[in-house]
Structure formats: C-alpha cells, structure tokens
C-alpha cells in the first residue's frame, strides 16, 4: 500500500509539472513583444527654441557625432509563483520529492520489519528454549542487514545446531517496493539450517511446493535433486497435498520420511511450505556436510502462531532423519553413486586446472614474444611480421580452412 501511494504521488507530481510547463510555453508564445525604446540623436533640436547652425560655421565643423544610448534592460522579476517555479526547476523538484518519498518509505518499512521480527521472537522464543539448551547470544535475535535477522541454537541430541534466518521483504527500499507492483512482491520467509551429526545416513530427500519447481533446476543449492534424486509418488497415503512434490533418492525413503502423522501436518499447512530439503552433499554449509533445510513463509504480524506446527515438524524431522537406516543394498548403491560423482568432479577439476595452466603458459609466451618484438628495429619488425603471416597461412592450409574466392 505504501509503495502504491508513493507511486501515485510521483505520477501526480510529474503530470502537474508537465501540464504547468505546457501552459507557460503557451503563454510565452501569446505575449506581444514590446517595441524597443527609441533614443533621439543628440543632434536633433527643437526649431522653436534653437537655431540650426549655418553650413560652414565653426559650430558645424567642430560638432561630433554622438552615438545613441544603449537600451535599458528591465530587471528580471524573481520567480514567486509555484507553477512558474516548478516549470523552471521541475527536475530538481522531482529529485527532492523522490528523496523525501524514499526517506519516508525507509523509516516506515524498517519499523514494519522490526515489528515482524519482534512478533516472531515473542511467539517462538519459548519453543526454541524448550528444544535447545543454548539459544542466541547476548540477544535472542541479531540484525545482519535491514531485512535479514538471525538466531542460532545448539545443545540438542541428533544435531550439532540450528541457524534460523528471518529473510524479510525489503520494505525499507522504495525501488524494491515499486518493483513488487510490477513483478511478484517479495515474501517474508523463515529458513532453518540444521547441521546434522556425521552418523546421519547418506540420503537426498526433498518436499517442494509446485510454485517453486522452476527454482529447483536453476539453483545450485538443489543440484543434488537433479543428479541423485527423482520425483516420487506418495503411494502409501491418499491425503498427501497435491501442491507439494516429493524428490527422493530411493523409494523406501518416501515411506520412512513421510509417516501419516507428518503428512497430516503437511496437508494442513501446505500453503506456508516453500521447501524441505535433506542432503549429504555440503550444499548449505562448507563446514558441515550433512544438513537439513526448512524454508517456510511467514504469516502477517499478529498471526505468527499459524506456522507453529511446521516448526514442531522441523524439530521432529531432526530425530526422524537421524534414526533412518538404509538397507544394505540401498546403502551400497548410494555409496557407489557418490563415489562415481566424486570421481567425475575430480576429473572436471583436474581438467579445469589443466586448461588454466595452458592459458597461463600461452599468456607468458605471448608476453615474452611481444617484449622481444618491441626490442627489434623497424626493419626486423617488418620481416618478423612477414614470417608470422607465412606461418599463419601454412596453418590454415594444413587445417583446410582456406577460402577459395572466384
């Protein structure tokens, strides 16, 4: 609403400025130019008062020609009318209005984000204290940017710790708000990153909302869903929500990670879910290899309690994933696939390093040749250019890329 109001004010201002400018130009064209002031020559005289000097007299011979006086310039009147001022300084006025609108939107948007964070903290601080022995630092929530707030928690079985991020819409940025009127507006999100123990099984599993399926193919954070997992049907349940899609490395994981009690929570809160992702591919942390990520939408201020079942579900998933054990055959298959991926990744890295080394050597050779060429005399430089031209023609002849012109 704030962005729409600001956009409407800016539109009315520019419309008023353009209309005022057109009116002033019309008035300027209708003005009648006043005749220039006429200055009499100083030699003119009144016949009734003075007698004209006779030809050949001393007065006539000694008289000098006097130049006419320059016309007096009328002082420019200061611009006091508002419409006249805007027509002259419309660009500066537009900048001032935009800066004022940006400043007002910044403080209003920042206060709204702080209200969202405060409401979430009051609602869920006790839930985190009940599940972890250590929560936050000096404060429960710390501010990282104008729209990103974080809190951490540790001291729980089956996991090393949890980092919770409140990724809010950039309400303090007027440009982002205006962009949201044209494109889809930004959403408030909560992201829970769980660092799991090394005893967690090697699995890849995800529950994704259909509206975010396009992001799966484009994001580096979900590339394991393309290389290791497939879309799976939830055949053991008839109430699984249609808005959610399941990716799993194996069929047996679907039944193990989607018990009926969890499916009911997903079915009742499917609209708030963005992504639930379990992986052992070090996608969300460079320190911890096996991680869980939960991405949910945040309700409006005063309605934070609506996503409490999803936060309870996230903490319950920590214990469930830690207890999952693959069958011996499935475990061997998973280990073999990961070994092949590691070998491919290693080959790719070595190939990239080899290409970089070749490029580095070629660049060094080019620099040395250029330095040696610059030291030659002009005559020797011409001979060297001719030799290079012949070598290039020979290469083209050998490669068969010679163009025959008729």
Tab-separated table of C-alpha atoms in Angstrom:
chain	number	residue	atom	x	y	z
A	1	UNK	CA	0.000	0.000	0.000
A	2	UNK	CA	2.823	2.364	0.861
A	3	UNK	CA	4.527	1.721	-2.494
A	4	UNK	CA	1.290	2.313	-4.380
A	5	UNK	CA	0.720	5.585	-2.532
A	6	UNK	CA	4.274	6.755	-3.304
A	7	UNK	CA	3.885	5.783	-6.957
A	8	UNK	CA	0.591	7.708	-7.181
A	9	UNK	CA	2.162	10.826	-5.615
A	10	UNK	CA	5.094	10.744	-8.055
A	11	UNK	CA	2.754	10.258	-11.010
A	12	UNK	CA	0.560	13.221	-9.984
A	13	UNK	CA	3.659	15.395	-9.463
A	14	UNK	CA	5.119	14.679	-12.914
A	15	UNK	CA	1.703	15.164	-14.529
A	16	UNK	CA	1.339	18.541	-12.803
A	17	UNK	CA	4.838	19.603	-13.857
A	18	UNK	CA	4.264	18.684	-17.481
A	19	UNK	CA	0.907	20.474	-17.572
A	20	UNK	CA	2.427	23.584	-15.980
A	21	UNK	CA	5.291	23.630	-18.481
A	22	UNK	CA	2.933	23.403	-21.450
A	23	UNK	CA	0.796	26.244	-20.027
A	24	UNK	CA	3.828	28.510	-19.554
A	25	UNK	CA	5.042	27.832	-23.092
A	26	UNK	CA	1.603	28.705	-24.455
A	27	UNK	CA	1.553	31.979	-22.517
A	28	UNK	CA	5.032	32.850	-23.738
A	29	UNK	CA	4.011	32.426	-27.370
A	30	UNK	CA	0.926	34.685	-26.916
A	31	UNK	CA	2.882	37.535	-25.418
A	32	UNK	CA	3.240	40.570	-27.680
A	33	UNK	CA	6.744	41.836	-27.903
A	34	UNK	CA	7.121	45.443	-26.851
A	35	UNK	CA	8.920	47.791	-29.289
A	36	UNK	CA	12.437	48.684	-28.383
A	37	UNK	CA	13.000	52.045	-26.762
A	38	UNK	CA	13.729	54.794	-29.293
A	39	UNK	CA	16.537	57.181	-28.349
A	40	UNK	CA	16.751	60.503	-30.166
A	41	UNK	CA	20.020	61.601	-31.647
A	42	UNK	CA	21.691	64.302	-29.594
A	43	UNK	CA	21.937	66.457	-32.779
A	44	UNK	CA	18.171	66.723	-33.036
A	45	UNK	CA	16.852	70.109	-31.959
A	46	UNK	CA	13.662	71.992	-31.499
A	47	UNK	CA	13.201	74.564	-34.241
A	48	UNK	CA	11.213	76.904	-31.934
A	49	UNK	CA	13.947	77.159	-29.259
A	50	UNK	CA	17.209	76.785	-31.157
A	51	UNK	CA	18.563	77.896	-34.431
A	52	UNK	CA	20.300	75.415	-36.639
A	53	UNK	CA	23.963	76.143	-37.215
A	54	UNK	CA	24.714	77.532	-40.589
A	55	UNK	CA	26.689	75.432	-43.004
A	56	UNK	CA	30.424	76.108	-42.852
A	57	UNK	CA	30.248	77.679	-39.375
A	58	UNK	CA	32.641	76.734	-36.579
A	59	UNK	CA	29.923	75.020	-34.607
A	60	UNK	CA	29.041	72.909	-37.600
A	61	UNK	CA	32.630	71.982	-38.281
A	62	UNK	CA	33.524	71.154	-34.683
A	63	UNK	CA	30.414	69.194	-33.873
A	64	UNK	CA	30.943	65.450	-33.220
A	65	UNK	CA	28.587	62.627	-33.930
A	66	UNK	CA	27.020	61.246	-30.727
A	67	UNK	CA	26.159	57.505	-30.575
A	68	UNK	CA	22.671	56.579	-29.479
A	69	UNK	CA	22.420	55.350	-25.891
A	70	UNK	CA	22.015	51.589	-25.310
A	71	UNK	CA	18.501	50.498	-24.410
A	72	UNK	CA	17.987	49.920	-20.695
A	73	UNK	CA	17.402	46.298	-19.610
A	74	UNK	CA	14.476	45.717	-17.335
A	75	UNK	CA	15.441	43.671	-14.232
A	76	UNK	CA	14.219	40.060	-14.181
A	77	UNK	CA	11.468	39.544	-11.674
A	78	UNK	CA	12.074	36.731	-9.151
A	79	UNK	CA	10.038	33.560	-9.596
A	80	UNK	CA	7.444	33.644	-6.832
A	81	UNK	CA	4.554	31.688	-8.355
A	82	UNK	CA	4.558	27.948	-7.525
A	83	UNK	CA	3.618	26.881	-11.036
A	84	UNK	CA	6.355	29.069	-12.525
A	85	UNK	CA	8.888	27.690	-10.054
A	86	UNK	CA	8.004	24.078	-10.900
A	87	UNK	CA	8.157	24.779	-14.617
A	88	UNK	CA	11.705	26.121	-14.240
A	89	UNK	CA	13.032	23.708	-11.590
A	90	UNK	CA	10.869	20.672	-12.298
A	91	UNK	CA	13.824	18.245	-12.432
A	92	UNK	CA	15.264	19.424	-9.118
A	93	UNK	CA	11.805	19.271	-7.576
A	94	UNK	CA	11.352	15.719	-8.828
A	95	UNK	CA	14.644	14.691	-7.191
A	96	UNK	CA	13.600	16.266	-3.914
A	97	UNK	CA	10.204	14.554	-3.969
A	98	UNK	CA	11.803	11.183	-4.744
A	99	UNK	CA	14.349	11.545	-1.937
A	100	UNK	CA	11.634	12.520	0.517
A	101	UNK	CA	9.490	9.583	-0.570
A	102	UNK	CA	12.499	7.245	-0.260
A	103	UNK	CA	13.286	8.513	3.243
A	104	UNK	CA	9.675	8.207	4.432
A	105	UNK	CA	9.385	4.704	2.963
A	106	UNK	CA	12.723	3.689	4.547
A	107	UNK	CA	11.656	4.533	8.099
A	108	UNK	CA	8.135	3.140	7.700
A	109	UNK	CA	9.386	-0.087	6.071
A	110	UNK	CA	12.108	-0.533	8.674
A	111	UNK	CA	9.610	-0.170	11.514
A	112	UNK	CA	7.327	-2.744	9.884
A	113	UNK	CA	10.190	-5.264	9.551
A	114	UNK	CA	11.158	-4.727	13.168
A	115	UNK	CA	7.532	-5.345	14.170
A	116	UNK	CA	7.568	-8.669	12.277
A	117	UNK	CA	10.819	-9.750	13.972
A	118	UNK	CA	9.562	-8.741	17.414
A	119	UNK	CA	6.299	-10.616	16.920
A	120	UNK	CA	8.122	-13.762	15.777
A	121	UNK	CA	10.584	-13.594	18.678
A	122	UNK	CA	7.858	-13.206	21.287
A	123	UNK	CA	5.916	-16.103	19.770
A	124	UNK	CA	8.727	-18.668	19.358
A	125	UNK	CA	11.469	-17.895	21.869
A	126	UNK	CA	9.982	-20.348	24.364
A	127	UNK	CA	9.742	-23.081	21.688
A	128	UNK	CA	13.472	-22.794	20.982
A	129	UNK	CA	14.327	-22.772	24.680
A	130	UNK	CA	12.325	-25.971	25.123
A	131	UNK	CA	14.225	-27.746	22.315
A	132	UNK	CA	17.780	-26.431	22.814
A	133	UNK	CA	19.964	-25.796	25.829
A	134	UNK	CA	21.657	-22.718	24.336
A	135	UNK	CA	19.723	-20.178	22.274
A	136	UNK	CA	21.066	-16.949	20.776
A	137	UNK	CA	23.891	-14.848	22.160
A	138	UNK	CA	23.570	-11.556	24.002
A	139	UNK	CA	20.143	-11.236	22.377
A	140	UNK	CA	17.760	-13.851	21.045
A	141	UNK	CA	17.789	-12.328	17.528
A	142	UNK	CA	20.618	-10.375	15.889
A	143	UNK	CA	20.288	-7.989	12.952
A	144	UNK	CA	22.550	-8.672	9.950
A	145	UNK	CA	21.035	-6.327	7.337
A	146	UNK	CA	17.954	-4.138	7.106
A	147	UNK	CA	15.876	-7.173	6.096
A	148	UNK	CA	17.833	-10.187	7.424
A	149	UNK	CA	17.774	-11.278	11.068
A	150	UNK	CA	19.341	-14.427	12.531
A	151	UNK	CA	19.420	-16.547	15.646
A	152	UNK	CA	21.316	-19.730	16.483
A	153	UNK	CA	20.649	-22.611	18.832
A	154	UNK	CA	22.626	-25.649	19.976
A	155	UNK	CA	22.597	-28.313	22.632
A	156	UNK	CA	20.199	-30.934	21.285
A	157	UNK	CA	20.568	-34.623	20.570
A	158	UNK	CA	20.886	-35.834	16.951
A	159	UNK	CA	22.155	-32.477	15.650
A	160	UNK	CA	25.044	-30.076	16.089
A	161	UNK	CA	22.953	-26.922	15.949
A	162	UNK	CA	20.364	-24.848	14.105
A	163	UNK	CA	20.710	-21.438	12.464
A	164	UNK	CA	17.413	-19.652	11.916
A	165	UNK	CA	17.191	-16.803	9.400
A	166	UNK	CA	14.314	-14.374	9.026
A	167	UNK	CA	14.580	-13.252	5.410
A	168	UNK	CA	12.069	-10.414	5.190
A	169	UNK	CA	10.814	-8.347	2.286
A	170	UNK	CA	12.855	-5.182	1.649
A	171	UNK	CA	10.118	-2.841	2.813
A	172	UNK	CA	12.678	-0.135	3.542
A	173	UNK	CA	13.700	0.042	-0.158
A	174	UNK	CA	11.310	2.132	-2.272
A	175	UNK	CA	12.726	0.714	-5.529
A	176	UNK	CA	12.052	-2.855	-4.361
A	177	UNK	CA	8.521	-1.898	-3.351
A	178	UNK	CA	7.801	-0.300	-6.735
A	179	UNK	CA	9.304	-3.339	-8.458
A	180	UNK	CA	6.930	-5.534	-6.478
A	181	UNK	CA	3.972	-3.677	-8.006
A	182	UNK	CA	5.085	-4.750	-11.487
A	183	UNK	CA	6.516	-8.192	-10.697
A	184	UNK	CA	5.634	-10.568	-7.880
A	185	UNK	CA	6.148	-8.923	-4.472
A	186	UNK	CA	8.775	-10.231	-2.071
A	187	UNK	CA	7.649	-12.602	0.667
A	188	UNK	CA	8.726	-12.876	4.290
A	189	UNK	CA	10.444	-16.237	4.862
A	190	UNK	CA	11.956	-18.193	7.693
A	191	UNK	CA	14.894	-20.539	6.939
A	192	UNK	CA	16.100	-23.198	9.362
A	193	UNK	CA	19.510	-24.738	8.570
A	194	UNK	CA	20.242	-27.802	10.704
A	195	UNK	CA	23.786	-29.204	10.921
A	196	UNK	CA	23.463	-32.957	11.442
A	197	UNK	CA	25.851	-35.423	13.039
A	198	UNK	CA	28.166	-37.463	10.821
A	199	UNK	CA	26.192	-40.591	11.755
A	200	UNK	CA	23.316	-39.462	9.545
A	201	UNK	CA	22.715	-41.793	6.595
A	202	UNK	CA	23.706	-40.669	3.107
A	203	UNK	CA	20.326	-39.577	1.760
A	204	UNK	CA	18.838	-36.979	-0.563
A	205	UNK	CA	15.190	-36.097	0.011
A	206	UNK	CA	13.036	-33.033	-0.567
A	207	UNK	CA	9.463	-31.741	-0.400
A	208	UNK	CA	8.964	-28.782	-2.739
A	209	UNK	CA	5.965	-26.583	-3.406
A	210	UNK	CA	4.848	-26.690	-7.038
A	211	UNK	CA	5.141	-22.924	-7.387
A	212	UNK	CA	8.903	-23.267	-6.767
A	213	UNK	CA	9.663	-26.164	-9.114
A	214	UNK	CA	11.332	-23.849	-11.611
A	215	UNK	CA	13.875	-22.809	-8.980
A	216	UNK	CA	14.956	-26.431	-8.492
A	217	UNK	CA	16.529	-26.625	-11.950
A	218	UNK	CA	18.225	-23.230	-11.695
A	219	UNK	CA	19.596	-23.212	-8.148
A	220	UNK	CA	22.993	-24.584	-7.122
A	221	UNK	CA	21.548	-25.383	-3.702
A	222	UNK	CA	19.290	-28.085	-5.153
A	223	UNK	CA	21.507	-29.594	-7.827
A	224	UNK	CA	21.589	-32.894	-5.922
A	225	UNK	CA	17.867	-33.293	-6.608
A	226	UNK	CA	18.705	-33.409	-10.321
A	227	UNK	CA	21.759	-35.682	-10.119
A	228	UNK	CA	20.776	-38.060	-7.283
A	229	UNK	CA	17.006	-37.913	-6.765
A	230	UNK	CA	13.831	-38.337	-8.779
A	231	UNK	CA	10.225	-37.298	-8.429
A	232	UNK	CA	8.358	-39.904	-6.400
A	233	UNK	CA	4.692	-40.588	-5.781
A	234	UNK	CA	3.416	-40.927	-2.232
A	235	UNK	CA	1.523	-44.139	-2.776
A	236	UNK	CA	1.065	-45.069	0.879
A	237	UNK	CA	-1.128	-42.026	1.607
A	238	UNK	CA	-4.255	-40.619	-0.003
A	239	UNK	CA	-4.224	-37.265	1.802
A	240	UNK	CA	-0.810	-36.043	0.680
A	241	UNK	CA	-1.328	-32.469	-0.635
A	242	UNK	CA	-1.268	-32.012	-4.410
A	243	UNK	CA	0.554	-28.701	-4.070
A	244	UNK	CA	3.683	-30.492	-2.835
A	245	UNK	CA	6.144	-32.583	-4.878
A	246	UNK	CA	8.448	-35.204	-3.374
A	247	UNK	CA	12.019	-35.827	-4.551
A	248	UNK	CA	13.760	-38.902	-3.180
A	249	UNK	CA	16.887	-40.882	-3.892
A	250	UNK	CA	15.086	-44.172	-3.272
A	251	UNK	CA	11.508	-45.369	-2.938
A	252	UNK	CA	11.992	-46.691	0.595
A	253	UNK	CA	12.895	-43.203	1.845
A	254	UNK	CA	9.431	-41.921	0.885
A	255	UNK	CA	7.653	-44.213	3.313
A	256	UNK	CA	10.282	-43.748	6.047
A	257	UNK	CA	10.335	-39.928	5.932
A	258	UNK	CA	6.608	-39.415	5.362
A	259	UNK	CA	4.723	-41.104	8.186
A	260	UNK	CA	0.995	-40.475	8.365
A	261	UNK	CA	1.249	-38.014	11.274
A	262	UNK	CA	3.755	-35.873	9.333
A	263	UNK	CA	1.600	-35.983	6.194
A	264	UNK	CA	-1.343	-34.538	8.135
A	265	UNK	CA	0.760	-31.563	9.221
A	266	UNK	CA	1.937	-31.037	5.642
A	267	UNK	CA	-1.625	-31.272	4.347
A	268	UNK	CA	-2.908	-28.657	6.822
A	269	UNK	CA	-0.029	-26.204	6.231
A	270	UNK	CA	0.938	-26.767	2.576
A	271	UNK	CA	0.473	-23.090	1.684
A	272	UNK	CA	3.239	-21.985	4.067
A	273	UNK	CA	5.810	-24.505	2.782
A	274	UNK	CA	8.454	-23.442	0.262
A	275	UNK	CA	10.989	-26.270	0.538
A	276	UNK	CA	12.109	-29.044	2.885
A	277	UNK	CA	15.461	-30.481	1.835
A	278	UNK	CA	17.703	-33.172	3.372
A	279	UNK	CA	21.134	-33.746	1.815
A	280	UNK	CA	24.648	-35.042	2.453
A	281	UNK	CA	26.267	-33.027	-0.379
A	282	UNK	CA	27.557	-29.961	1.549
A	283	UNK	CA	25.215	-27.597	-0.313
A	284	UNK	CA	24.250	-25.284	2.534
A	285	UNK	CA	27.464	-25.252	4.540
A	286	UNK	CA	31.158	-25.507	3.768
A	287	UNK	CA	31.816	-26.841	7.276
A	288	UNK	CA	29.029	-29.369	7.772
A	289	UNK	CA	28.438	-31.933	5.041
A	290	UNK	CA	25.069	-33.341	6.151
A	291	UNK	CA	22.398	-30.712	6.591
A	292	UNK	CA	18.644	-30.184	6.662
A	293	UNK	CA	16.971	-27.033	5.381
A	294	UNK	CA	13.392	-25.890	6.037
A	295	UNK	CA	12.013	-22.861	4.190
A	296	UNK	CA	8.565	-21.577	5.230
A	297	UNK	CA	6.614	-18.423	4.507
A	298	UNK	CA	5.913	-16.104	7.413
A	299	UNK	CA	2.372	-15.015	8.277
A	300	UNK	CA	1.423	-11.399	8.885
A	301	UNK	CA	2.113	-9.680	12.170
A	302	UNK	CA	-0.217	-10.989	14.849
A	303	UNK	CA	-0.664	-14.359	13.092
A	304	UNK	CA	2.755	-15.956	13.714
A	305	UNK	CA	1.195	-18.808	15.655
A	306	UNK	CA	-0.081	-20.244	12.363
A	307	UNK	CA	3.288	-21.824	11.465
A	308	UNK	CA	3.933	-23.363	14.885
A	309	UNK	CA	3.013	-26.864	13.608
A	310	UNK	CA	5.676	-26.524	10.888
A	311	UNK	CA	8.392	-25.556	13.382
A	312	UNK	CA	7.407	-28.531	15.532
A	313	UNK	CA	7.598	-30.649	12.377
A	314	UNK	CA	11.115	-29.368	11.642
A	315	UNK	CA	12.362	-30.328	15.100
A	316	UNK	CA	10.650	-33.722	14.801
A	317	UNK	CA	12.361	-34.310	11.451
A	318	UNK	CA	15.763	-33.900	13.138
A	319	UNK	CA	15.116	-37.003	15.218
A	320	UNK	CA	13.442	-38.909	12.378
A	321	UNK	CA	16.267	-38.346	9.866
A	322	UNK	CA	18.853	-39.307	12.481
A	323	UNK	CA	17.047	-42.615	13.009
A	324	UNK	CA	16.755	-43.537	9.308
A	325	UNK	CA	18.855	-46.532	8.346
A	326	UNK	CA	19.130	-47.672	4.756
A	327	UNK	CA	19.008	-51.313	3.734
A	328	UNK	CA	22.434	-52.846	2.956
A	329	UNK	CA	21.759	-52.914	-0.787
A	330	UNK	CA	20.482	-49.328	-0.820
A	331	UNK	CA	23.444	-48.192	1.247
A	332	UNK	CA	25.921	-49.818	-1.156
A	333	UNK	CA	24.142	-48.299	-4.140
A	334	UNK	CA	24.230	-44.845	-2.558
A	335	UNK	CA	27.929	-45.177	-1.756
A	336	UNK	CA	28.711	-46.290	-5.329
A	337	UNK	CA	26.811	-43.376	-6.867
A	338	UNK	CA	28.578	-40.873	-4.627
A	339	UNK	CA	31.949	-42.384	-5.476
A	340	UNK	CA	31.236	-42.008	-9.192
A	341	UNK	CA	30.144	-38.405	-8.675
A	342	UNK	CA	33.306	-37.693	-6.702
A	343	UNK	CA	35.460	-39.134	-9.491
A	344	UNK	CA	33.640	-37.065	-12.121
A	345	UNK	CA	34.028	-33.954	-10.017
A	346	UNK	CA	37.729	-34.682	-9.531
A	347	UNK	CA	38.250	-35.198	-13.264
A	348	UNK	CA	36.448	-31.971	-14.020
A	349	UNK	CA	38.561	-30.068	-11.500
A	350	UNK	CA	41.793	-31.529	-12.918
A	351	UNK	CA	40.672	-30.679	-16.448
A	352	UNK	CA	39.881	-27.127	-15.417
A	353	UNK	CA	43.261	-26.822	-13.723
A	354	UNK	CA	44.979	-28.139	-16.863
A	355	UNK	CA	43.157	-25.596	-19.040
A	356	UNK	CA	44.093	-22.807	-16.666
A	357	UNK	CA	47.736	-23.919	-16.770
A	358	UNK	CA	47.693	-23.931	-20.581
A	359	UNK	CA	46.189	-20.474	-20.690
A	360	UNK	CA	48.789	-19.222	-18.220
A	361	UNK	CA	51.679	-20.624	-20.271
A	362	UNK	CA	50.246	-19.239	-23.505
A	363	UNK	CA	49.909	-15.804	-21.894
A	364	UNK	CA	53.500	-15.906	-20.633
A	365	UNK	CA	54.742	-16.910	-24.100
A	366	UNK	CA	52.761	-14.100	-25.728
A	367	UNK	CA	54.232	-11.543	-23.323
A	368	UNK	CA	57.805	-12.738	-23.953
A	369	UNK	CA	57.321	-12.631	-27.725
A	370	UNK	CA	55.897	-9.118	-27.503
A	371	UNK	CA	58.831	-7.914	-25.413
A	372	UNK	CA	61.325	-9.448	-27.879
A	373	UNK	CA	59.412	-7.933	-30.839
A	374	UNK	CA	59.470	-4.443	-29.284
A	375	UNK	CA	63.264	-4.611	-28.966
A	376	UNK	CA	63.727	-5.204	-32.726
A	377	UNK	CA	64.433	-2.438	-35.217
A	378	UNK	CA	61.621	-1.361	-37.576
A	379	UNK	CA	63.168	-3.317	-40.494
A	380	UNK	CA	63.435	-6.513	-38.441
A	381	UNK	CA	59.895	-5.992	-37.170
A	382	UNK	CA	58.628	-5.944	-40.764
A	383	UNK	CA	60.486	-9.194	-41.514
A	384	UNK	CA	59.085	-10.803	-38.351
A	385	UNK	CA	55.542	-9.809	-39.307
A	386	UNK	CA	56.046	-11.334	-42.762
A	387	UNK	CA	57.281	-14.602	-41.190
A	388	UNK	CA	54.286	-14.725	-38.876
A	389	UNK	CA	51.954	-14.166	-41.806
A	390	UNK	CA	53.521	-17.072	-43.718
A	391	UNK	CA	53.261	-19.364	-40.668
A	392	UNK	CA	49.600	-18.455	-40.269
A	393	UNK	CA	48.907	-19.236	-43.929
A	394	UNK	CA	50.617	-22.636	-43.571
A	395	UNK	CA	48.459	-23.437	-40.526
A	396	UNK	CA	45.331	-22.583	-42.459
A	397	UNK	CA	46.438	-24.755	-45.371
A	398	UNK	CA	47.007	-27.723	-43.044
A	399	UNK	CA	43.707	-27.267	-41.244
A	400	UNK	CA	41.821	-26.978	-44.545
A	401	UNK	CA	40.293	-23.614	-43.694
A	402	UNK	CA	41.481	-21.815	-46.817
A	403	UNK	CA	38.709	-19.905	-48.565
A	404	UNK	CA	38.788	-20.045	-52.359
A	405	UNK	CA	37.401	-16.884	-53.919
A	406	UNK	CA	36.052	-16.933	-57.505
